[in-house]
Amino acid sequence: MSAPQPRTFDRSNLIHAHPRDVRAAARRGDLAYVTHGLARGHVQANLVIVPEDYAFEFLLFCVRNPKPCPIVEILEPGETEFTMVAPGSDVRTDLPGYRVYRNGELTDECHSIGEIWRSDHVAFLLGCSNSFDAMLERHGIPQRHLEAPDGRISVYQSNIACTPAGRFHGNLVVTMRPIPERDVVRVTELSSRFPIAHGSPVHIGAPQAIGIDDLSQVDWGAYNPLRAGEVPVYWACGVTPQAVALASGVPEMITHAPGHMFVTDLVIEEQQTA
Amino acid sequence: MSAPQPRTFDRSNLIHAHPRDVRAAARRGDLAYVTHGLARGHVQANLVIVPEDYAFEFLLFCVRNPKPCPIVEILEPGETEFTMVAPGSDVRTDLPGYRVYRNGELTDECHSIGEIWRSDHVAFLLGCSNSFDAMLERHGIPQRHLEAPDGRISVYQSNIACTPAGRFHGNLVVTMRPIPERDVVRVTELSSRFPIAHGSPVHIGAPQAIGIDDLSQVDWGAYNPLRAGEVPVYWACGVTPQAVALASGVPEMITHAPGHMFVTDLVIEEQQTA
């Protein structure tokens, strides 16, 4: 596997770039950093690769749990190009960072998976809240986590059970955004029109109702404190399928590294439903 | 397999029955007829059963072609109860008629598949235009094919290619409904809110644009002639996945017999999207 690249590349050139240029930079090894804010206005996606033996059950899990697992594109075993959402792409090289898990343990983090790619690997692109954040931003909804230097959102393990599928089962992972009371209805309406970015909230209000004892104790990310007049609003999170797949005992799984997403050619606004 | 039952059962009792009573009548062997109009207001579904070896590719075909293949519920290999949409159901007995295909040939037609059911069978319920017809009826859109005694709709092989998945590929099969000009916009809006019943039209107007030379020459069903001031409107048809699966060389496939659908507990109006 390729060694991590020095971070000398100026990613600011990619903010308004075409997605294919972001993917090319990752492929060259120039872009070894998170994709948040790059190729503005385009859908970014979580990557999950499982062996073919797990593909039907994992796809069934996605179909049964569309909020955490909105399907962007799924390849057939061994296929490497997302022809529908990113013509010319290569799943083995076009993300700036990958993680490799074996038997539920993180065993490697790398910038290319060409050397470990096999013909029985099945690649899933699933919707991601990077697209969601950009949509809220355009509509003037404050985004607390983007005010912090590291831009990390609050992520929690909820007690909401996903619908199981075969060997895949577990609870929903959620993100929490502090939303001003006056924007709660609007953010619910807006997000419901973007099922590709996790759709409408799964809960609004008291964290205890979904099994979160203390908002300040995040399971992933960083705590974004509520200010006066703000309500915590929770959405399904794309970490869910990874957490569930890892807990299921899948012998091998490859994902994007956190924040190092696959940037598709899809324009977010065109993904809006009626 | 059970022999065909005598048709002495009075199906009119089932028009306003709960779906479970329709399924129970089929299970007892009392209902050996089409389900159109039974358990009014509930979603009816196409059944497709394929061997596990074809399950991922067939599910991928459904995901890639949501208009002809709206997913209602999919079971895991060997499972027989549709717990989400029809608790207490049994896929082996609860349809009034089944067809068995081997290597692309119709080899049997029967009222139960208990004797040929295997642990590697994977059952798919896919949306059906029976639900669609009921919805249009409630909104006062004329339904030409329901005026005919046998209630058969016009069905055509179009030249619109489905997105292939693995061994599954082929063209879209469409239904055509003659719609009064004044209702064309409304029927498009209405149907777009029901993706579970094939969603919005795939085409409006000239049949030649989608590869149909002569509307009077149907590929399945019966021709419903256009009257003055009517426009032909075409929707994706649930026959598509069967036609595609048969053409793909799947060694064994079990489906409902035409018109002998699986009746779910889902209420059609509750399946409306925003």
Coordinates of C-alpha atoms in Angstrom, one line a residue:
Chain A
M1 CA 0.0 0.0 0.0
S2 CA 1.1 3.5 -0.7
A3 CA 2.6 5.5 2.2
P4 CA 0.8 8.6 3.4
Q5 CA 1.6 11.6 1.3
P6 CA 3.0 14.8 2.6
R7 CA 0.2 17.4 2.9
T8 CA 1.7 20.0 0.7
F9 CA -1.1 20.1 -1.9
D10 CA -3.3 23.2 -1.8
R11 CA -6.8 21.8 -1.4
S12 CA -8.3 25.3 -1.7
N13 CA -8.1 24.8 -5.5
L14 CA -10.6 22.0 -5.2
I15 CA -13.4 23.9 -3.4
H16 CA -15.1 24.8 -6.6
A17 CA -13.5 22.1 -8.7
H18 CA -15.4 19.4 -10.7
P19 CA -15.7 16.2 -8.7
R20 CA -13.5 14.4 -11.2
D21 CA -10.6 16.7 -10.3
V22 CA -11.0 15.9 -6.6
R23 CA -10.9 12.2 -7.4
A24 CA -7.9 12.7 -9.7
A25 CA -6.0 14.5 -6.9
A26 CA -6.8 11.7 -4.6
R27 CA -5.7 9.2 -7.2
R28 CA -2.4 11.0 -7.7
G29 CA -1.8 11.0 -4.0
D30 CA -1.9 14.7 -3.8
L31 CA -5.1 14.9 -1.8
A32 CA -4.6 13.1 1.5
Y33 CA -7.1 15.0 3.6
V34 CA -10.8 15.3 4.3
T35 CA -13.2 16.1 1.5
H36 CA -15.5 18.4 3.4
G37 CA -16.3 21.5 1.3
L38 CA -14.6 20.2 -1.8
A39 CA -16.4 20.2 -5.2
R40 CA -19.1 22.3 -3.6
G41 CA -22.7 21.4 -4.4
H42 CA -21.9 17.7 -5.2
V43 CA -23.0 14.6 -3.4
Q44 CA -20.3 13.0 -1.3
A45 CA -20.6 9.4 -0.2
N46 CA -19.6 6.8 2.4
L47 CA -17.8 3.8 1.0
V48 CA -18.3 0.3 2.3
I49 CA -16.7 -2.8 0.7
V50 CA -17.7 -6.3 1.8
P51 CA -16.9 -9.7 0.4
E52 CA -19.5 -11.1 -2.1
D53 CA -20.7 -13.6 0.5
Y54 CA -22.0 -10.7 2.6
A55 CA -23.3 -8.6 -0.3
F56 CA -26.9 -9.7 -0.5
E57 CA -27.4 -9.3 3.3
F58 CA -25.7 -6.0 3.4
L59 CA -27.7 -4.7 0.5
L60 CA -30.9 -6.0 2.2
F61 CA -29.8 -4.1 5.4
C62 CA -29.5 -0.9 3.3
V63 CA -32.9 -1.4 1.7
R64 CA -34.5 -2.0 5.1
N65 CA -32.8 1.0 6.7
P66 CA -32.9 3.8 4.1
K67 CA -32.3 6.6 6.5
P68 CA -28.8 5.5 7.7
C69 CA -28.0 3.8 4.4
P70 CA -29.3 5.8 1.4
I71 CA -28.0 4.0 -1.6
V72 CA -26.0 6.1 -4.0
E73 CA -24.5 3.3 -6.2
I74 CA -23.6 -0.3 -5.7
L75 CA -21.2 -2.2 -7.9
E76 CA -21.1 -5.8 -8.9
P77 CA -18.4 -8.1 -7.5
G78 CA -15.0 -7.0 -8.7
E79 CA -16.2 -3.9 -10.5
T80 CA -14.2 -0.7 -9.7
E81 CA -15.9 2.1 -11.6
F82 CA -19.0 3.9 -10.4
T83 CA -20.3 4.4 -13.9
M84 CA -23.6 6.0 -12.9
V85 CA -22.5 8.6 -10.4
A86 CA -18.8 9.1 -11.3
P87 CA -17.8 7.9 -14.9
G88 CA -14.1 7.2 -15.1
S89 CA -13.7 6.7 -11.4
D90 CA -11.8 4.0 -9.7
V91 CA -12.9 2.8 -6.2
R92 CA -9.3 1.6 -5.5
T93 CA -7.7 5.0 -5.7
D94 CA -10.1 7.9 -5.8
L95 CA -10.7 8.4 -2.1
P96 CA -8.1 10.3 -0.2
G97 CA -8.1 7.7 2.6
Y98 CA -9.2 4.2 3.3
R99 CA -9.6 2.0 6.4
V100 CA -9.2 -1.8 6.4
Y101 CA -10.9 -3.9 9.0
R102 CA -10.4 -7.6 9.5
N103 CA -12.6 -9.5 12.0
G104 CA -13.9 -6.3 13.4
E105 CA -10.5 -4.8 14.1
L106 CA -8.9 -1.8 12.3
T107 CA -5.8 -3.3 10.7
D108 CA -4.7 -0.7 8.2
E109 CA -5.2 2.9 7.1
C110 CA -4.0 3.8 3.6
H111 CA -4.4 6.0 0.5
S112 CA -5.0 3.3 -2.1
I113 CA -6.4 -0.2 -1.9
G114 CA -5.2 -1.4 -5.3
E115 CA -2.9 -4.0 -3.8
I116 CA -5.6 -5.7 -1.7
W117 CA -8.5 -5.4 -4.1
R118 CA -10.1 -8.8 -5.1
S119 CA -12.6 -9.9 -7.6
D120 CA -15.1 -10.8 -4.9
H121 CA -15.1 -7.3 -3.4
V122 CA -18.5 -5.5 -3.6
A123 CA -18.4 -1.7 -3.3
F124 CA -21.3 0.3 -1.8
L125 CA -21.6 4.1 -2.0
L126 CA -24.0 5.3 0.7
G127 CA -25.3 8.9 1.3
C128 CA -23.3 11.1 3.6
S129 CA -24.1 14.2 5.7
N130 CA -21.4 16.2 3.9
S131 CA -24.1 16.7 1.3
F132 CA -26.6 17.5 4.0
D133 CA -24.5 20.1 5.6
A134 CA -24.0 21.9 2.3
M135 CA -27.8 21.9 1.7
L136 CA -28.5 23.4 5.2
E137 CA -25.8 26.0 4.6
R138 CA -27.4 27.2 1.4
H139 CA -30.7 27.6 3.2
G140 CA -29.2 29.6 6.0
I141 CA -29.6 27.1 8.8
P142 CA -26.7 27.6 11.3
Q143 CA -24.3 24.8 11.5
R144 CA -22.6 24.8 14.9
H145 CA -20.0 22.1 14.1
L146 CA -18.7 24.0 11.1
E147 CA -17.9 26.9 13.4
A148 CA -15.3 24.8 15.2
P149 CA -11.8 24.6 13.7
D150 CA -11.9 20.8 13.2
G151 CA -15.6 20.8 12.0
R152 CA -16.5 17.7 14.0
I153 CA -20.1 17.0 14.6
S154 CA -21.7 15.3 17.6
V155 CA -22.3 11.6 17.0
Y156 CA -24.1 9.2 19.4
Q157 CA -25.1 5.6 19.6
S158 CA -28.9 5.6 20.0
N159 CA -31.2 2.9 21.3
I160 CA -33.2 2.9 18.1
A161 CA -32.9 -0.6 16.6
C162 CA -32.2 -0.9 12.9
T163 CA -34.2 -3.5 11.0
P164 CA -31.9 -6.5 10.9
A165 CA -30.9 -8.3 7.8
G166 CA -29.1 -11.7 8.0
R167 CA -25.9 -11.3 10.0
F168 CA -26.3 -7.5 10.1
H169 CA -28.1 -6.0 13.2
G170 CA -27.5 -3.2 15.6
N171 CA -28.7 0.2 16.8
L172 CA -28.8 3.4 14.8
V173 CA -25.9 5.9 15.1
V174 CA -27.2 9.5 15.0
T175 CA -25.7 12.9 14.5
M176 CA -27.0 15.8 16.6
R177 CA -27.3 19.4 15.4
P178 CA -28.3 22.3 17.7
I179 CA -31.1 24.1 15.7
P180 CA -32.7 27.4 16.7
E181 CA -36.3 26.8 17.7
R182 CA -37.5 29.0 14.8
D183 CA -35.8 26.7 12.3
V184 CA -36.8 23.3 13.6
V185 CA -39.9 22.9 11.3
R186 CA -38.0 24.2 8.3
V187 CA -35.0 22.0 8.8
T188 CA -37.3 19.0 9.1
E189 CA -39.0 19.9 5.9
L190 CA -35.8 20.7 4.0
S191 CA -34.0 17.5 5.1
S192 CA -37.0 15.3 4.3
R193 CA -36.6 16.3 0.6
F194 CA -33.1 14.8 0.6
P195 CA -33.4 11.1 1.3
I196 CA -29.9 10.7 -0.3
A197 CA -28.5 12.7 2.6
H198 CA -30.3 10.7 5.3
G199 CA -33.7 12.4 4.9
S200 CA -35.8 13.8 7.8
P201 CA -34.7 13.7 11.4
V202 CA -35.2 10.5 13.4
H203 CA -35.9 12.5 16.6
I204 CA -36.3 16.1 17.8
G205 CA -35.8 17.1 21.5
A206 CA -35.0 15.1 24.6
P207 CA -31.9 12.9 24.1
Q208 CA -33.1 10.4 26.7
A209 CA -36.0 9.4 24.4
I210 CA -33.5 7.7 22.1
G211 CA -31.2 6.3 24.7
I212 CA -28.7 9.2 25.0
D213 CA -28.1 10.0 28.7
D214 CA -25.9 13.0 28.4
L215 CA -25.3 15.0 25.2
S216 CA -21.9 16.2 26.4
Q217 CA -20.7 12.5 26.2
V218 CA -20.3 11.9 22.5
D219 CA -19.5 8.5 21.1
W220 CA -17.8 9.9 18.1
G221 CA -16.9 13.4 16.9
A222 CA -17.0 16.4 19.3
Y223 CA -19.7 17.9 21.5
N224 CA -21.5 20.9 20.0
P225 CA -23.1 22.6 23.0
L226 CA -26.7 23.8 22.8
R227 CA -27.2 27.5 23.2
A228 CA -30.3 29.2 24.7
G229 CA -33.3 28.8 22.4
E230 CA -31.8 25.8 20.5
V231 CA -33.3 22.3 20.2
P232 CA -31.2 19.2 19.6
V233 CA -32.3 17.6 16.3
Y234 CA -31.0 14.1 15.4
W235 CA -30.5 12.5 12.0
A236 CA -29.5 9.0 11.0
C237 CA -25.7 8.8 10.5
G238 CA -23.7 7.1 7.8
V239 CA -21.5 5.6 10.5
T240 CA -24.4 3.2 11.2
P241 CA -23.7 0.7 8.4
Q242 CA -20.0 0.6 9.3
A243 CA -20.7 0.1 13.0
V244 CA -23.2 -2.6 12.2
A245 CA -21.0 -4.4 9.7
L246 CA -18.1 -4.4 12.1
A247 CA -20.2 -5.7 15.0
S248 CA -21.6 -8.4 12.7
G249 CA -18.3 -10.2 12.5
V250 CA -17.7 -9.6 8.8
P251 CA -14.2 -11.0 8.2
E252 CA -13.1 -8.2 6.0
M253 CA -14.5 -4.7 5.3
I254 CA -12.9 -1.7 3.7
T255 CA -14.3 1.8 4.2
H256 CA -13.3 5.4 3.6
A257 CA -11.3 6.9 6.4
P258 CA -13.4 9.3 8.5
G259 CA -14.2 12.4 6.5
H260 CA -12.2 11.1 3.4
M261 CA -15.3 10.6 1.3
F262 CA -15.9 9.6 -2.3
V263 CA -17.0 12.7 -4.3
T264 CA -19.6 11.9 -6.9
D265 CA -20.7 13.9 -10.0
L266 CA -24.3 14.2 -8.6
V267 CA -25.5 17.7 -8.0
I268 CA -27.1 17.9 -4.6
E269 CA -30.1 20.1 -5.6
E270 CA -31.0 17.6 -8.4
Q271 CA -31.4 14.9 -5.8
Q272 CA -34.2 16.7 -4.1
T273 CA -37.5 14.7 -4.1
A274 CA -40.9 16.3 -4.6
Chain B
M1 CA -48.7 -29.6 -5.3
S2 CA -52.3 -29.1 -4.6
A3 CA -54.8 -29.6 -7.4
P4 CA -56.8 -26.5 -8.6
Q5 CA -59.8 -25.9 -6.4
P6 CA -63.3 -25.7 -7.6
R7 CA -64.4 -22.1 -7.9
T8 CA -67.4 -22.2 -5.6
F9 CA -66.1 -19.7 -3.0
D10 CA -67.9 -16.4 -3.0
R11 CA -65.1 -13.9 -3.4
S12 CA -67.4 -10.9 -3.0
N13 CA -67.1 -11.4 0.8
L14 CA -63.4 -10.4 0.4
I15 CA -63.9 -7.1 -1.3
H16 CA -63.9 -5.2 2.0
A17 CA -62.1 -7.9 4.0
H18 CA -58.9 -7.5 5.9
P19 CA -55.9 -8.6 3.8
R20 CA -55.2 -11.5 6.3
D21 CA -58.7 -12.9 5.4
V22 CA -57.8 -12.9 1.7
R23 CA -54.5 -14.6 2.5
A24 CA -56.3 -17.2 4.7
A25 CA -58.8 -17.9 1.9
A26 CA -56.0 -18.5 -0.5
R27 CA -54.2 -20.7 2.1
R28 CA -57.3 -22.8 2.6
G29 CA -57.6 -23.2 -1.1
D30 CA -60.9 -21.4 -1.2
L31 CA -59.7 -18.5 -3.2
A32 CA -58.3 -19.6 -6.6
Y33 CA -58.9 -16.5 -8.6
V34 CA -57.5 -13.1 -9.3
T35 CA -57.1 -10.7 -6.3
H36 CA -58.1 -7.5 -8.2
G37 CA -60.5 -5.4 -6.1
L38 CA -60.1 -7.6 -2.9
A39 CA -59.2 -6.1 0.5
R40 CA -59.9 -2.7 -1.1
G41 CA -57.4 0.1 -0.3
H42 CA -54.5 -2.3 0.5
V43 CA -51.3 -2.7 -1.4
Q44 CA -51.0 -5.8 -3.6
A45 CA -47.7 -7.1 -4.7
N46 CA -45.9 -9.2 -7.4
L47 CA -44.0 -12.2 -6.1
V48 CA -40.6 -13.3 -7.5
I49 CA -38.7 -16.1 -5.9
V50 CA -35.1 -16.8 -7.1
P51 CA -32.4 -19.1 -5.7
E52 CA -29.9 -17.5 -3.3
D53 CA -27.2 -17.5 -5.9
Y54 CA -29.2 -14.9 -7.9
A55 CA -30.5 -12.9 -4.9
F56 CA -27.8 -10.1 -4.8
E57 CA -28.0 -9.5 -8.5
F58 CA -31.8 -9.5 -8.6
L59 CA -32.0 -7.1 -5.6
L60 CA -29.4 -4.9 -7.3
F61 CA -31.6 -5.0 -10.4
C62 CA -34.6 -3.8 -8.3
V63 CA -32.5 -1.1 -6.6
R64 CA -31.3 0.2 -10.0
N65 CA -34.8 0.0 -11.6
P66 CA -37.2 1.4 -8.9
K67 CA -40.0 2.2 -11.3
P68 CA -40.6 -1.4 -12.6
C69 CA -39.4 -2.9 -9.3
P70 CA -40.6 -1.0 -6.3
I71 CA -39.5 -3.0 -3.3
V72 CA -42.3 -3.9 -0.9
E73 CA -40.5 -6.5 1.2
I74 CA -37.7 -9.0 0.7
L75 CA -37.0 -12.1 2.8
E76 CA -33.8 -13.8 3.7
P77 CA -33.0 -17.2 2.2
G78 CA -35.6 -19.8 3.4
E79 CA -37.8 -17.3 5.2
T80 CA -41.5 -17.6 4.5
E81 CA -43.2 -14.9 6.5
F82 CA -43.4 -11.3 5.3
T83 CA -43.2 -10.0 8.9
M84 CA -43.1 -6.3 7.9
V85 CA -46.1 -6.0 5.5
A86 CA -48.1 -9.1 6.4
P87 CA -47.5 -10.6 9.9
G88 CA -48.6 -14.2 10.1
S89 CA -48.3 -14.7 6.3
D90 CA -46.8 -17.7 4.5
V91 CA -45.3 -17.1 1.0
R92 CA -45.8 -20.8 0.2
T93 CA -49.6 -20.8 0.5
D94 CA -51.0 -17.3 0.7
L95 CA -51.3 -16.4 -3.0
P96 CA -54.2 -17.9 -4.9
G97 CA -52.0 -19.0 -7.7
Y98 CA -48.3 -19.5 -8.5
R99 CA -46.2 -20.2 -11.6
V100 CA -43.0 -22.2 -11.7
Y101 CA -40.4 -21.5 -14.3
R102 CA -37.3 -23.7 -15.0
N103 CA -34.7 -22.5 -17.4
G104 CA -37.0 -19.9 -18.8
E105 CA -39.9 -22.3 -19.4
L106 CA -43.2 -22.3 -17.6
T107 CA -43.2 -25.8 -16.0
D108 CA -46.1 -25.7 -13.5
E109 CA -49.0 -23.6 -12.3
C110 CA -50.3 -24.4 -8.8
H111 CA -52.1 -23.1 -5.7
S112 CA -49.3 -23.9 -3.2
I113 CA -45.6 -24.2 -3.4
G114 CA -45.0 -25.9 0.0
E115 CA -43.8 -29.1 -1.6
I116 CA -41.1 -27.4 -3.8
W117 CA -40.0 -24.7 -1.3
R118 CA -36.3 -24.9 -0.4
S119 CA -34.0 -23.2 2.2
D120 CA -32.2 -21.3 -0.6
H121 CA -35.3 -19.7 -2.0
V122 CA -35.3 -15.9 -1.6
A123 CA -38.7 -14.2 -1.9
F124 CA -39.2 -10.7 -3.3
L125 CA -42.5 -8.7 -3.1
L126 CA -42.6 -5.9 -5.6
G127 CA -45.2 -3.2 -6.1
C128 CA -48.1 -3.8 -8.4
S129 CA -50.5 -1.7 -10.5
N130 CA -53.5 -3.2 -8.7
S131 CA -52.7 -0.7 -5.9
F132 CA -52.2 1.9 -8.6
D133 CA -55.6 1.3 -10.2
A134 CA -57.4 1.6 -6.9
M135 CA -55.7 4.9 -6.2
L136 CA -56.7 6.4 -9.6
E137 CA -60.2 5.1 -9.1
R138 CA -60.5 7.0 -5.8
H139 CA -59.4 10.2 -7.6
G140 CA -61.9 9.9 -10.4
I141 CA -59.5 9.1 -13.2
P142 CA -61.3 6.9 -15.8
Q143 CA -59.9 3.3 -16.0
R144 CA -60.7 2.0 -19.4
H145 CA -59.5 -1.5 -18.8
L146 CA -61.8 -1.9 -15.8
E147 CA -64.8 -1.3 -18.0
A148 CA -64.1 -4.5 -19.9
P149 CA -65.4 -7.8 -18.4
D150 CA -62.0 -9.4 -18.0
G151 CA -60.4 -6.2 -16.8
R152 CA -57.2 -6.7 -18.7
I153 CA -54.9 -3.8 -19.3
S154 CA -52.7 -3.1 -22.4
V155 CA -49.1 -4.2 -21.9
Y156 CA -46.2 -3.7 -24.2
Q157 CA -42.5 -4.4 -24.5
S158 CA -40.9 -1.0 -24.9
N159 CA -37.4 -0.2 -26.2
I160 CA -36.4 1.6 -22.9
A161 CA -33.4 -0.3 -21.5
C162 CA -33.5 -1.2 -17.9
T163 CA -30.2 -0.6 -16.0
P164 CA -28.6 -4.1 -16.0
A165 CA -27.4 -5.9 -12.9
G166 CA -25.2 -8.9 -13.3
R167 CA -27.1 -11.6 -15.3
F168 CA -30.3 -9.5 -15.3
H169 CA -30.8 -7.2 -18.3
G170 CA -33.6 -6.3 -20.7
N171 CA -36.1 -3.7 -21.8
L172 CA -38.9 -2.2 -19.7
V173 CA -42.4 -3.6 -20.0
V174 CA -45.0 -0.9 -19.8
T175 CA -48.7 -0.6 -19.3
M176 CA -50.7 1.9 -21.3
R177 CA -53.8 3.7 -20.0
P178 CA -55.9 6.0 -22.2
I179 CA -56.2 9.2 -20.2
P180 CA -58.5 12.2 -21.1
E181 CA -56.3 15.2 -22.0
R182 CA -57.7 17.2 -19.1
D183 CA -56.4 14.5 -16.6
V184 CA -52.9 14.0 -18.0
V185 CA -51.2 16.4 -15.6
R186 CA -53.2 15.3 -12.6
V187 CA -52.6 11.6 -13.3
T188 CA -48.8 12.3 -13.6
E189 CA -48.8 14.2 -10.3
L190 CA -50.9 11.6 -8.5
S191 CA -48.9 8.6 -9.6
S192 CA -45.6 10.3 -8.8
R193 CA -46.6 10.3 -5.2
F194 CA -46.9 6.5 -5.2
P195 CA -43.5 5.0 -6.0
I196 CA -44.7 1.8 -4.4
A197 CA -47.1 1.5 -7.3
H198 CA -44.5 2.2 -10.1
G199 CA -44.6 6.0 -9.6
S200 CA -44.8 8.6 -12.3
P201 CA -45.3 7.7 -16.0
V202 CA -42.3 6.7 -18.1
H203 CA -43.8 8.3 -21.2
I204 CA -46.8 10.3 -22.4
G205 CA -47.9 10.4 -26.0
A206 CA -46.6 8.8 -29.2
P207 CA -46.0 5.1 -28.8
Q208 CA -43.3 5.1 -31.4
A209 CA -41.0 7.2 -29.1
I210 CA -40.6 4.1 -26.9
G211 CA -40.5 1.5 -29.5
I212 CA -44.2 0.5 -29.8
D213 CA -45.2 0.5 -33.5
D214 CA -48.9 -0.2 -33.1
L215 CA -50.9 0.2 -29.9
S216 CA -53.5 -2.3 -31.1
Q217 CA -50.8 -5.0 -31.1
V218 CA -50.4 -5.7 -27.3
D219 CA -47.6 -8.0 -26.1
W220 CA -49.7 -9.0 -23.0
G221 CA -53.2 -8.3 -21.8
A222 CA -55.8 -6.7 -24.1
Y223 CA -56.0 -3.6 -26.2
N224 CA -57.9 -0.7 -24.6
P225 CA -58.6 1.6 -27.6
L226 CA -58.1 5.3 -27.3
R227 CA -61.2 7.5 -27.7
A228 CA -61.3 11.0 -29.0
G229 CA -59.5 13.5 -26.7
E230 CA -57.5 10.8 -24.9
V231 CA -53.7 10.5 -24.7
P232 CA -51.9 7.2 -24.1
V233 CA -49.9 7.3 -20.9
Y234 CA -47.4 4.6 -20.1
W235 CA -46.1 3.3 -16.7
A236 CA -43.5 0.8 -15.8
C237 CA -45.0 -2.6 -15.3
G238 CA -44.4 -5.3 -12.7
V239 CA -44.1 -7.8 -15.4
T240 CA -40.6 -6.3 -16.2
P241 CA -38.7 -8.1 -13.5
Q242 CA -40.2 -11.5 -14.4
A243 CA -39.6 -11.0 -18.1
V244 CA -36.0 -9.9 -17.3
A245 CA -35.4 -12.8 -14.9
L246 CA -36.8 -15.3 -17.4
A247 CA -34.6 -13.9 -20.2
S248 CA -31.6 -14.0 -17.9
G249 CA -31.4 -17.8 -17.8
V250 CA -32.2 -18.1 -14.1
P251 CA -32.5 -21.9 -13.7
E252 CA -35.6 -21.7 -11.4
M253 CA -38.0 -18.9 -10.7
I254 CA -41.4 -18.9 -8.9
T255 CA -43.9 -16.1 -9.3
H256 CA -47.5 -15.3 -8.7
A257 CA -49.8 -16.4 -11.5
P258 CA -51.0 -13.4 -13.5
G259 CA -53.4 -11.4 -11.4
H260 CA -53.1 -13.7 -8.4
M261 CA -51.2 -11.3 -6.2
F262 CA -50.0 -11.3 -2.7
V263 CA -52.2 -8.9 -0.6
T264 CA -50.3 -7.0 2.0
D265 CA -51.6 -5.2 5.2
L266 CA -50.2 -1.9 3.9
V267 CA -52.8 0.8 3.4
I268 CA -52.2 2.4 0.0
E269 CA -52.9 6.0 1.1
E270 CA -50.3 5.7 3.8
Q271 CA -47.7 4.8 1.2
Q272 CA -48.0 8.2 -0.4
T273 CA -44.8 10.2 -0.5
A274 CA -44.6 14.0 0.1

